[in-house]
Amino acid sequence: MDRRIDDLTARARIRDAAIRLFGERGIEGASIRDIAAEAGVSSGLVRHHFGSKEALRDACDRYAKERMLEVGEELTDAGGVAALDPATLHPRVFPLQLYLVRSMMDGSETAAALFLGAVDSIEEWSTAYGIHPTDRRAYAAAMAAIKLSVFVFRDQVSKALGEDITTPAGYARIGQGLMEVFTIPLITEEQAEQLRKKSEEN
Protein backbone atom coordinates (compact mmCIF):
# COMPACT_ATOMS: atom_id res chain seq x y z
CA MET A 1 0.00 0.00 0.00
CA ASP A 2 1.15 3.54 -0.72
CA ARG A 3 3.00 4.98 2.28
CA ARG A 4 0.94 8.19 2.19
CA ILE A 5 -2.29 6.18 2.52
CA ASP A 6 -0.75 4.25 5.42
CA ASP A 7 0.08 7.54 7.14
CA LEU A 8 -3.43 8.92 6.64
CA THR A 9 -4.95 5.73 8.04
CA ALA A 10 -2.63 5.80 11.04
CA ARG A 11 -3.39 9.47 11.65
CA ALA A 12 -7.13 8.77 11.62
CA ARG A 13 -6.69 5.80 13.99
CA ILE A 14 -4.70 7.95 16.39
CA ARG A 15 -7.27 10.74 16.27
CA ASP A 16 -10.18 8.36 16.85
CA ALA A 17 -8.34 6.64 19.72
CA ALA A 18 -7.62 10.03 21.29
CA ILE A 19 -11.27 11.06 21.01
CA ARG A 20 -12.31 7.86 22.80
CA LEU A 21 -9.73 8.14 25.59
CA PHE A 22 -9.98 11.90 26.08
CA GLY A 23 -13.77 11.46 26.26
CA GLU A 24 -13.48 8.74 28.89
CA ARG A 25 -10.59 10.10 30.98
CA GLY A 26 -10.07 13.76 30.11
CA ILE A 27 -6.93 15.16 28.57
CA GLU A 28 -4.89 14.76 31.75
CA GLY A 29 -5.96 11.15 32.22
CA ALA A 30 -4.96 9.91 28.77
CA SER A 31 -1.25 9.74 27.95
CA ILE A 32 0.41 9.61 24.54
CA ARG A 33 1.39 6.02 25.37
CA ASP A 34 -2.25 5.12 26.18
CA ILE A 35 -3.46 6.66 22.93
CA ALA A 36 -0.76 4.91 20.90
CA ALA A 37 -1.69 1.55 22.44
CA GLU A 38 -5.38 2.16 21.75
CA ALA A 39 -4.59 3.04 18.13
CA GLY A 40 -2.17 0.15 17.69
CA VAL A 41 0.78 2.38 16.81
CA SER A 42 3.99 3.55 18.47
CA SER A 43 4.23 6.63 20.67
CA GLY A 44 6.76 7.96 18.18
CA LEU A 45 4.20 7.82 15.39
CA VAL A 46 1.72 9.81 17.49
CA ARG A 47 4.36 12.50 17.98
CA HIS A 48 5.29 12.33 14.28
CA HIS A 49 1.72 13.11 13.22
CA PHE A 50 0.68 15.52 15.98
CA GLY A 51 3.81 16.68 17.80
CA SER A 52 2.32 16.95 21.29
CA LYS A 53 -0.74 15.93 23.27
CA GLU A 54 -2.05 19.51 23.19
CA ALA A 55 -1.73 19.60 19.39
CA LEU A 56 -3.51 16.24 19.20
CA ARG A 57 -6.28 17.59 21.43
CA ASP A 58 -6.64 20.63 19.16
CA ALA A 59 -6.92 18.35 16.12
CA CYS A 60 -9.57 16.26 17.91
CA ASP A 61 -11.49 19.43 18.80
CA ARG A 62 -11.54 20.58 15.19
CA TYR A 63 -12.54 17.17 13.88
CA ALA A 64 -15.31 16.68 16.47
CA LYS A 65 -16.69 20.15 15.79
CA GLU A 66 -16.73 19.60 12.01
CA ARG A 67 -18.42 16.20 12.30
CA MET A 68 -21.08 17.46 14.73
CA LEU A 69 -21.87 20.41 12.46
CA GLU A 70 -22.25 17.95 9.57
CA VAL A 71 -24.59 15.78 11.66
CA GLY A 72 -26.57 18.89 12.59
CA GLU A 73 -27.05 19.70 8.91
CA GLU A 74 -28.15 16.12 8.23
CA LEU A 75 -30.69 16.32 11.06
CA THR A 76 -32.05 19.56 9.63
CA ASP A 77 -32.37 18.03 6.17
CA ALA A 78 -34.01 14.88 7.59
CA GLY A 79 -36.56 16.83 9.61
CA GLY A 80 -34.98 16.40 13.03
CA VAL A 81 -33.61 13.62 15.22
CA ALA A 82 -36.97 11.86 15.30
CA ALA A 83 -36.59 11.08 11.60
CA LEU A 84 -33.33 9.16 12.09
CA ASP A 85 -32.69 5.69 13.48
CA PRO A 86 -30.91 6.05 16.87
CA ALA A 87 -29.03 2.80 16.20
CA THR A 88 -27.53 4.42 13.10
CA LEU A 89 -26.88 7.77 14.78
CA HIS A 90 -25.31 6.38 17.98
CA PRO A 91 -21.91 5.09 16.74
CA ARG A 92 -21.28 8.32 14.84
CA VAL A 93 -22.52 10.83 17.37
CA PHE A 94 -22.11 9.47 20.90
CA PRO A 95 -18.26 9.33 21.02
CA LEU A 96 -18.12 12.89 19.68
CA GLN A 97 -20.72 14.17 22.15
CA LEU A 98 -18.88 12.52 25.03
CA TYR A 99 -15.57 13.90 23.84
CA LEU A 100 -16.84 17.46 23.39
CA VAL A 101 -18.48 17.51 26.81
CA ARG A 102 -15.26 16.31 28.47
CA SER A 103 -13.21 18.72 26.36
CA MET A 104 -15.49 21.54 27.45
CA MET A 105 -15.00 20.56 31.08
CA ASP A 106 -11.24 20.56 30.49
CA GLY A 107 -11.34 24.14 29.21
CA SER A 108 -11.36 23.76 25.43
CA GLU A 109 -12.21 27.03 23.69
CA THR A 110 -13.35 25.12 20.59
CA ALA A 111 -15.79 22.98 22.56
CA ALA A 112 -17.04 26.04 24.46
CA ALA A 113 -17.59 27.85 21.16
CA LEU A 114 -19.58 24.86 19.89
CA PHE A 115 -21.80 25.07 22.97
CA LEU A 116 -22.41 28.76 22.35
CA GLY A 117 -23.22 27.92 18.75
CA ALA A 118 -25.78 25.38 19.98
CA VAL A 119 -27.36 28.04 22.19
CA ASP A 120 -27.56 30.40 19.19
CA SER A 121 -29.20 27.65 17.12
CA ILE A 122 -31.81 26.96 19.82
CA GLU A 123 -32.59 30.68 19.98
CA GLU A 124 -33.12 30.75 16.21
CA TRP A 125 -35.19 27.56 16.32
CA SER A 126 -37.44 28.83 19.10
CA THR A 127 -38.05 32.07 17.18
CA ALA A 128 -38.84 30.22 13.95
CA TYR A 129 -41.31 27.92 15.72
CA GLY A 130 -43.14 30.74 17.48
CA ILE A 131 -41.95 29.86 20.98
CA HIS A 132 -41.96 32.91 23.25
CA PRO A 133 -40.00 32.38 26.50
CA THR A 134 -39.61 35.30 28.90
CA ASP A 135 -35.84 35.24 28.41
CA ARG A 136 -35.00 33.56 25.09
CA ARG A 137 -31.25 33.39 25.75
CA ALA A 138 -31.74 31.78 29.15
CA TYR A 139 -34.23 29.35 27.63
CA ALA A 140 -31.76 28.35 24.92
CA ALA A 141 -28.85 28.03 27.34
CA ALA A 142 -30.92 25.86 29.69
CA MET A 143 -31.98 23.54 26.86
CA ALA A 144 -28.40 23.13 25.62
CA ALA A 145 -27.11 22.48 29.15
CA ILE A 146 -29.82 19.91 29.91
CA LYS A 147 -28.93 17.95 26.79
CA LEU A 148 -25.23 17.98 27.68
CA SER A 149 -25.83 17.03 31.32
CA VAL A 150 -26.85 13.52 30.23
CA PHE A 151 -23.25 12.93 29.16
CA VAL A 152 -21.73 14.60 32.22
CA PHE A 153 -23.79 12.26 34.44
CA ARG A 154 -23.69 9.26 32.11
CA ASP A 155 -22.66 6.81 34.87
CA GLN A 156 -25.45 7.96 37.18
CA VAL A 157 -28.02 8.06 34.38
CA SER A 158 -27.04 4.55 33.27
CA LYS A 159 -27.38 3.30 36.83
CA ALA A 160 -30.81 4.92 37.18
CA LEU A 161 -32.01 3.30 33.95
CA GLY A 162 -30.38 -0.04 34.62
CA GLU A 163 -28.98 0.26 31.09
CA ASP A 164 -25.73 1.65 29.77
CA ILE A 165 -26.46 4.82 27.75
CA THR A 166 -23.22 4.33 25.83
CA THR A 167 -24.94 1.42 24.04
CA PRO A 168 -27.30 2.04 21.11
CA ALA A 169 -30.31 0.80 23.11
CA GLY A 170 -29.50 2.93 26.16
CA TYR A 171 -28.71 5.94 23.98
CA ALA A 172 -32.06 5.62 22.21
CA ARG A 173 -33.86 5.28 25.54
CA ILE A 174 -32.40 8.40 27.12
CA GLY A 175 -32.88 10.25 23.83
CA GLN A 176 -36.60 9.45 23.98
CA GLY A 177 -36.65 10.61 27.59
CA LEU A 178 -35.04 13.93 26.65
CA MET A 179 -37.50 14.42 23.81
CA GLU A 180 -40.41 13.95 26.20
CA VAL A 181 -38.86 16.32 28.74
CA PHE A 182 -38.95 18.99 26.05
CA THR A 183 -42.42 18.14 24.73
CA ILE A 184 -44.55 17.21 27.78
CA PRO A 185 -45.57 20.32 29.77
CA LEU A 186 -44.84 20.14 33.49
CA ILE A 187 -47.14 23.02 34.41
CA THR A 188 -50.11 24.75 32.79
CA GLU A 189 -49.81 28.05 30.92
CA GLU A 190 -51.68 29.73 33.79
CA GLN A 191 -49.15 28.43 36.32
CA ALA A 192 -46.29 29.54 34.08
CA GLU A 193 -47.79 33.03 33.90
CA GLN A 194 -48.04 33.19 37.69
CA LEU A 195 -44.37 32.19 37.98
CA ARG A 196 -43.38 34.87 35.46
CA LYS A 197 -45.24 37.53 37.42
CA LYS A 198 -43.57 36.48 40.68
CA SER A 199 -40.19 36.57 38.98
CA GLU A 200 -40.83 40.10 37.71
CA GLU A 201 -41.93 41.22 41.17
CA ASN A 202 -38.71 39.93 42.68
mmCIF file of C-alpha atoms in Angstrom:
data_model
loop_
_atom_site.group_PDB
_atom_site.id
_atom_site.type_symbol
_atom_site.label_atom_id
_atom_site.label_comp_id
_atom_site.label_asym_id
_atom_site.label_seq_id
_atom_site.Cartn_x
_atom_site.Cartn_y
_atom_site.Cartn_z
ATOM 1 C CA MET A 1 0.000 0.000 0.000
ATOM 2 C CA ASP A 2 1.154 3.545 -0.723
ATOM 3 C CA ARG A 3 2.997 4.977 2.283
ATOM 4 C CA ARG A 4 0.939 8.191 2.192
ATOM 5 C CA ILE A 5 -2.292 6.185 2.524
ATOM 6 C CA ASP A 6 -0.750 4.253 5.422
ATOM 7 C CA ASP A 7 0.079 7.544 7.144
ATOM 8 C CA LEU A 8 -3.428 8.925 6.640
ATOM 9 C CA THR A 9 -4.950 5.730 8.040
ATOM 10 C CA ALA A 10 -2.631 5.804 11.044
ATOM 11 C CA ARG A 11 -3.388 9.474 11.654
ATOM 12 C CA ALA A 12 -7.127 8.766 11.625
ATOM 13 C CA ARG A 13 -6.692 5.803 13.989
ATOM 14 C CA ILE A 14 -4.696 7.949 16.392
ATOM 15 C CA ARG A 15 -7.274 10.736 16.266
ATOM 16 C CA ASP A 16 -10.182 8.355 16.850
ATOM 17 C CA ALA A 17 -8.343 6.639 19.718
ATOM 18 C CA ALA A 18 -7.618 10.026 21.287
ATOM 19 C CA ILE A 19 -11.273 11.057 21.009
ATOM 20 C CA ARG A 20 -12.309 7.859 22.800
ATOM 21 C CA LEU A 21 -9.731 8.136 25.587
ATOM 22 C CA PHE A 22 -9.976 11.898 26.077
ATOM 23 C CA GLY A 23 -13.769 11.457 26.256
ATOM 24 C CA GLU A 24 -13.485 8.745 28.887
ATOM 25 C CA ARG A 25 -10.588 10.099 30.978
ATOM 26 C CA GLY A 26 -10.071 13.755 30.108
ATOM 27 C CA ILE A 27 -6.926 15.161 28.568
ATOM 28 C CA GLU A 28 -4.888 14.761 31.748
ATOM 29 C CA GLY A 29 -5.963 11.155 32.224
ATOM 30 C CA ALA A 30 -4.959 9.906 28.770
ATOM 31 C CA SER A 31 -1.245 9.743 27.949
ATOM 32 C CA ILE A 32 0.408 9.612 24.539
ATOM 33 C CA ARG A 33 1.387 6.024 25.369
ATOM 34 C CA ASP A 34 -2.245 5.120 26.182
ATOM 35 C CA ILE A 35 -3.457 6.663 22.934
ATOM 36 C CA ALA A 36 -0.755 4.911 20.903
ATOM 37 C CA ALA A 37 -1.689 1.550 22.442
ATOM 38 C CA GLU A 38 -5.384 2.163 21.753
ATOM 39 C CA ALA A 39 -4.592 3.041 18.126
ATOM 40 C CA GLY A 40 -2.171 0.147 17.686
ATOM 41 C CA VAL A 41 0.783 2.381 16.811
ATOM 42 C CA SER A 42 3.988 3.546 18.472
ATOM 43 C CA SER A 43 4.234 6.634 20.667
ATOM 44 C CA GLY A 44 6.761 7.965 18.181
ATOM 45 C CA LEU A 45 4.198 7.825 15.391
ATOM 46 C CA VAL A 46 1.721 9.810 17.492
ATOM 47 C CA ARG A 47 4.358 12.498 17.978
ATOM 48 C CA HIS A 48 5.293 12.331 14.283
ATOM 49 C CA HIS A 49 1.725 13.107 13.222
ATOM 50 C CA PHE A 50 0.682 15.518 15.975
ATOM 51 C CA GLY A 51 3.805 16.684 17.804
ATOM 52 C CA SER A 52 2.316 16.947 21.286
ATOM 53 C CA LYS A 53 -0.737 15.932 23.270
ATOM 54 C CA GLU A 54 -2.045 19.509 23.188
ATOM 55 C CA ALA A 55 -1.734 19.602 19.393
ATOM 56 C CA LEU A 56 -3.509 16.243 19.198
ATOM 57 C CA ARG A 57 -6.276 17.587 21.425
ATOM 58 C CA ASP A 58 -6.641 20.631 19.156
ATOM 59 C CA ALA A 59 -6.924 18.346 16.116
ATOM 60 C CA CYS A 60 -9.568 16.260 17.915
ATOM 61 C CA ASP A 61 -11.494 19.427 18.804
ATOM 62 C CA ARG A 62 -11.538 20.579 15.194
ATOM 63 C CA TYR A 63 -12.542 17.168 13.878
ATOM 64 C CA ALA A 64 -15.305 16.682 16.465
ATOM 65 C CA LYS A 65 -16.687 20.147 15.788
ATOM 66 C CA GLU A 66 -16.726 19.598 12.014
ATOM 67 C CA ARG A 67 -18.419 16.200 12.297
ATOM 68 C CA MET A 68 -21.078 17.464 14.732
ATOM 69 C CA LEU A 69 -21.868 20.408 12.459
ATOM 70 C CA GLU A 70 -22.249 17.953 9.572
ATOM 71 C CA VAL A 71 -24.587 15.784 11.661
ATOM 72 C CA GLY A 72 -26.573 18.886 12.589
ATOM 73 C CA GLU A 73 -27.046 19.700 8.909
ATOM 74 C CA GLU A 74 -28.153 16.121 8.232
ATOM 75 C CA LEU A 75 -30.692 16.319 11.056
ATOM 76 C CA THR A 76 -32.051 19.559 9.634
ATOM 77 C CA ASP A 77 -32.374 18.029 6.173
ATOM 78 C CA ALA A 78 -34.008 14.877 7.591
ATOM 79 C CA GLY A 79 -36.555 16.828 9.608
ATOM 80 C CA GLY A 80 -34.976 16.399 13.026
ATOM 81 C CA VAL A 81 -33.614 13.622 15.216
ATOM 82 C CA ALA A 82 -36.974 11.856 15.296
ATOM 83 C CA ALA A 83 -36.587 11.085 11.602
ATOM 84 C CA LEU A 84 -33.329 9.161 12.085
ATOM 85 C CA ASP A 85 -32.686 5.694 13.479
ATOM 86 C CA PRO A 86 -30.911 6.045 16.870
ATOM 87 C CA ALA A 87 -29.028 2.798 16.203
ATOM 88 C CA THR A 88 -27.526 4.419 13.101
ATOM 89 C CA LEU A 89 -26.880 7.766 14.781
ATOM 90 C CA HIS A 90 -25.306 6.381 17.978
ATOM 91 C CA PRO A 91 -21.914 5.090 16.741
ATOM 92 C CA ARG A 92 -21.282 8.320 14.842
ATOM 93 C CA VAL A 93 -22.517 10.825 17.373
ATOM 94 C CA PHE A 94 -22.106 9.469 20.899
ATOM 95 C CA PRO A 95 -18.265 9.333 21.017
ATOM 96 C CA LEU A 96 -18.116 12.889 19.675
ATOM 97 C CA GLN A 97 -20.716 14.174 22.151
ATOM 98 C CA LEU A 98 -18.881 12.517 25.026
ATOM 99 C CA TYR A 99 -15.566 13.902 23.839
ATOM 100 C CA LEU A 100 -16.841 17.456 23.392
ATOM 101 C CA VAL A 101 -18.478 17.513 26.814
ATOM 102 C CA ARG A 102 -15.262 16.311 28.466
ATOM 103 C CA SER A 103 -13.210 18.723 26.356
ATOM 104 C CA MET A 104 -15.488 21.543 27.448
ATOM 105 C CA MET A 105 -15.004 20.558 31.082
ATOM 106 C CA ASP A 106 -11.236 20.563 30.487
ATOM 107 C CA GLY A 107 -11.344 24.137 29.206
ATOM 108 C CA SER A 108 -11.359 23.757 25.433
ATOM 109 C CA GLU A 109 -12.212 27.026 23.686
ATOM 110 C CA THR A 110 -13.349 25.118 20.589
ATOM 111 C CA ALA A 111 -15.795 22.984 22.565
ATOM 112 C CA ALA A 112 -17.042 26.044 24.459
ATOM 113 C CA ALA A 113 -17.593 27.849 21.157
ATOM 114 C CA LEU A 114 -19.580 24.862 19.885
ATOM 115 C CA PHE A 115 -21.802 25.066 22.974
ATOM 116 C CA LEU A 116 -22.411 28.758 22.348
ATOM 117 C CA GLY A 117 -23.225 27.923 18.748
ATOM 118 C CA ALA A 118 -25.778 25.383 19.982
ATOM 119 C CA VAL A 119 -27.363 28.037 22.190
ATOM 120 C CA ASP A 120 -27.555 30.398 19.190
ATOM 121 C CA SER A 121 -29.200 27.650 17.124
ATOM 122 C CA ILE A 122 -31.808 26.964 19.818
ATOM 123 C CA GLU A 123 -32.589 30.681 19.978
ATOM 124 C CA GLU A 124 -33.124 30.747 16.211
ATOM 125 C CA TRP A 125 -35.189 27.558 16.316
ATOM 126 C CA SER A 126 -37.442 28.835 19.100
ATOM 127 C CA THR A 127 -38.048 32.068 17.184
ATOM 128 C CA ALA A 128 -38.840 30.222 13.948
ATOM 129 C CA TYR A 129 -41.311 27.917 15.724
ATOM 130 C CA GLY A 130 -43.140 30.743 17.480
ATOM 131 C CA ILE A 131 -41.953 29.863 20.982
ATOM 132 C CA HIS A 132 -41.957 32.913 23.252
ATOM 133 C CA PRO A 133 -40.003 32.381 26.504
ATOM 134 C CA THR A 134 -39.609 35.302 28.898
ATOM 135 C CA ASP A 135 -35.837 35.237 28.414
ATOM 136 C CA ARG A 136 -35.005 33.562 25.090
ATOM 137 C CA ARG A 137 -31.253 33.394 25.745
ATOM 138 C CA ALA A 138 -31.740 31.780 29.147
ATOM 139 C CA TYR A 139 -34.232 29.345 27.632
ATOM 140 C CA ALA A 140 -31.757 28.354 24.916
ATOM 141 C CA ALA A 141 -28.850 28.033 27.342
ATOM 142 C CA ALA A 142 -30.921 25.863 29.693
ATOM 143 C CA MET A 143 -31.982 23.541 26.861
ATOM 144 C CA ALA A 144 -28.400 23.127 25.625
ATOM 145 C CA ALA A 145 -27.110 22.483 29.149
ATOM 146 C CA ILE A 146 -29.824 19.914 29.913
ATOM 147 C CA LYS A 147 -28.933 17.946 26.789
ATOM 148 C CA LEU A 148 -25.232 17.976 27.679
ATOM 149 C CA SER A 149 -25.831 17.025 31.315
ATOM 150 C CA VAL A 150 -26.849 13.515 30.230
ATOM 151 C CA PHE A 151 -23.251 12.926 29.163
ATOM 152 C CA VAL A 152 -21.734 14.597 32.224
ATOM 153 C CA PHE A 153 -23.785 12.256 34.440
ATOM 154 C CA ARG A 154 -23.692 9.259 32.114
ATOM 155 C CA ASP A 155 -22.663 6.810 34.866
ATOM 156 C CA GLN A 156 -25.446 7.960 37.181
ATOM 157 C CA VAL A 157 -28.022 8.056 34.378
ATOM 158 C CA SER A 158 -27.042 4.553 33.265
ATOM 159 C CA LYS A 159 -27.383 3.296 36.828
ATOM 160 C CA ALA A 160 -30.809 4.918 37.180
ATOM 161 C CA LEU A 161 -32.008 3.296 33.954
ATOM 162 C CA GLY A 162 -30.382 -0.043 34.618
ATOM 163 C CA GLU A 163 -28.984 0.258 31.094
ATOM 164 C CA ASP A 164 -25.733 1.655 29.772
ATOM 165 C CA ILE A 165 -26.460 4.819 27.755
ATOM 166 C CA THR A 166 -23.221 4.334 25.832
ATOM 167 C CA THR A 167 -24.939 1.417 24.044
ATOM 168 C CA PRO A 168 -27.302 2.044 21.112
ATOM 169 C CA ALA A 169 -30.314 0.802 23.114
ATOM 170 C CA GLY A 170 -29.500 2.931 26.163
ATOM 171 C CA TYR A 171 -28.713 5.940 23.977
ATOM 172 C CA ALA A 172 -32.063 5.620 22.211
ATOM 173 C CA ARG A 173 -33.859 5.277 25.537
ATOM 174 C CA ILE A 174 -32.401 8.401 27.115
ATOM 175 C CA GLY A 175 -32.880 10.247 23.829
ATOM 176 C CA GLN A 176 -36.596 9.447 23.981
ATOM 177 C CA GLY A 177 -36.646 10.612 27.594
ATOM 178 C CA LEU A 178 -35.045 13.930 26.649
ATOM 179 C CA MET A 179 -37.499 14.418 23.814
ATOM 180 C CA GLU A 180 -40.408 13.952 26.202
ATOM 181 C CA VAL A 181 -38.862 16.320 28.744
ATOM 182 C CA PHE A 182 -38.954 18.987 26.047
ATOM 183 C CA THR A 183 -42.425 18.139 24.728
ATOM 184 C CA ILE A 184 -44.553 17.207 27.778
ATOM 185 C CA PRO A 185 -45.568 20.317 29.769
ATOM 186 C CA LEU A 186 -44.840 20.143 33.490
ATOM 187 C CA ILE A 187 -47.138 23.020 34.406
ATOM 188 C CA THR A 188 -50.106 24.748 32.787
ATOM 189 C CA GLU A 189 -49.814 28.045 30.919
ATOM 190 C CA GLU A 190 -51.683 29.726 33.788
ATOM 191 C CA GLN A 191 -49.147 28.433 36.317
ATOM 192 C CA ALA A 192 -46.287 29.538 34.082
ATOM 193 C CA GLU A 193 -47.791 33.033 33.904
ATOM 194 C CA GLN A 194 -48.035 33.185 37.695
ATOM 195 C CA LEU A 195 -44.366 32.195 37.982
ATOM 196 C CA ARG A 196 -43.381 34.874 35.458
ATOM 197 C CA LYS A 197 -45.243 37.532 37.424
ATOM 198 C CA LYS A 198 -43.572 36.475 40.683
ATOM 199 C CA SER A 199 -40.192 36.570 38.977
ATOM 200 C CA GLU A 200 -40.835 40.100 37.710
ATOM 201 C CA GLU A 201 -41.933 41.224 41.172
ATOM 202 C CA ASN A 202 -38.706 39.928 42.681
#
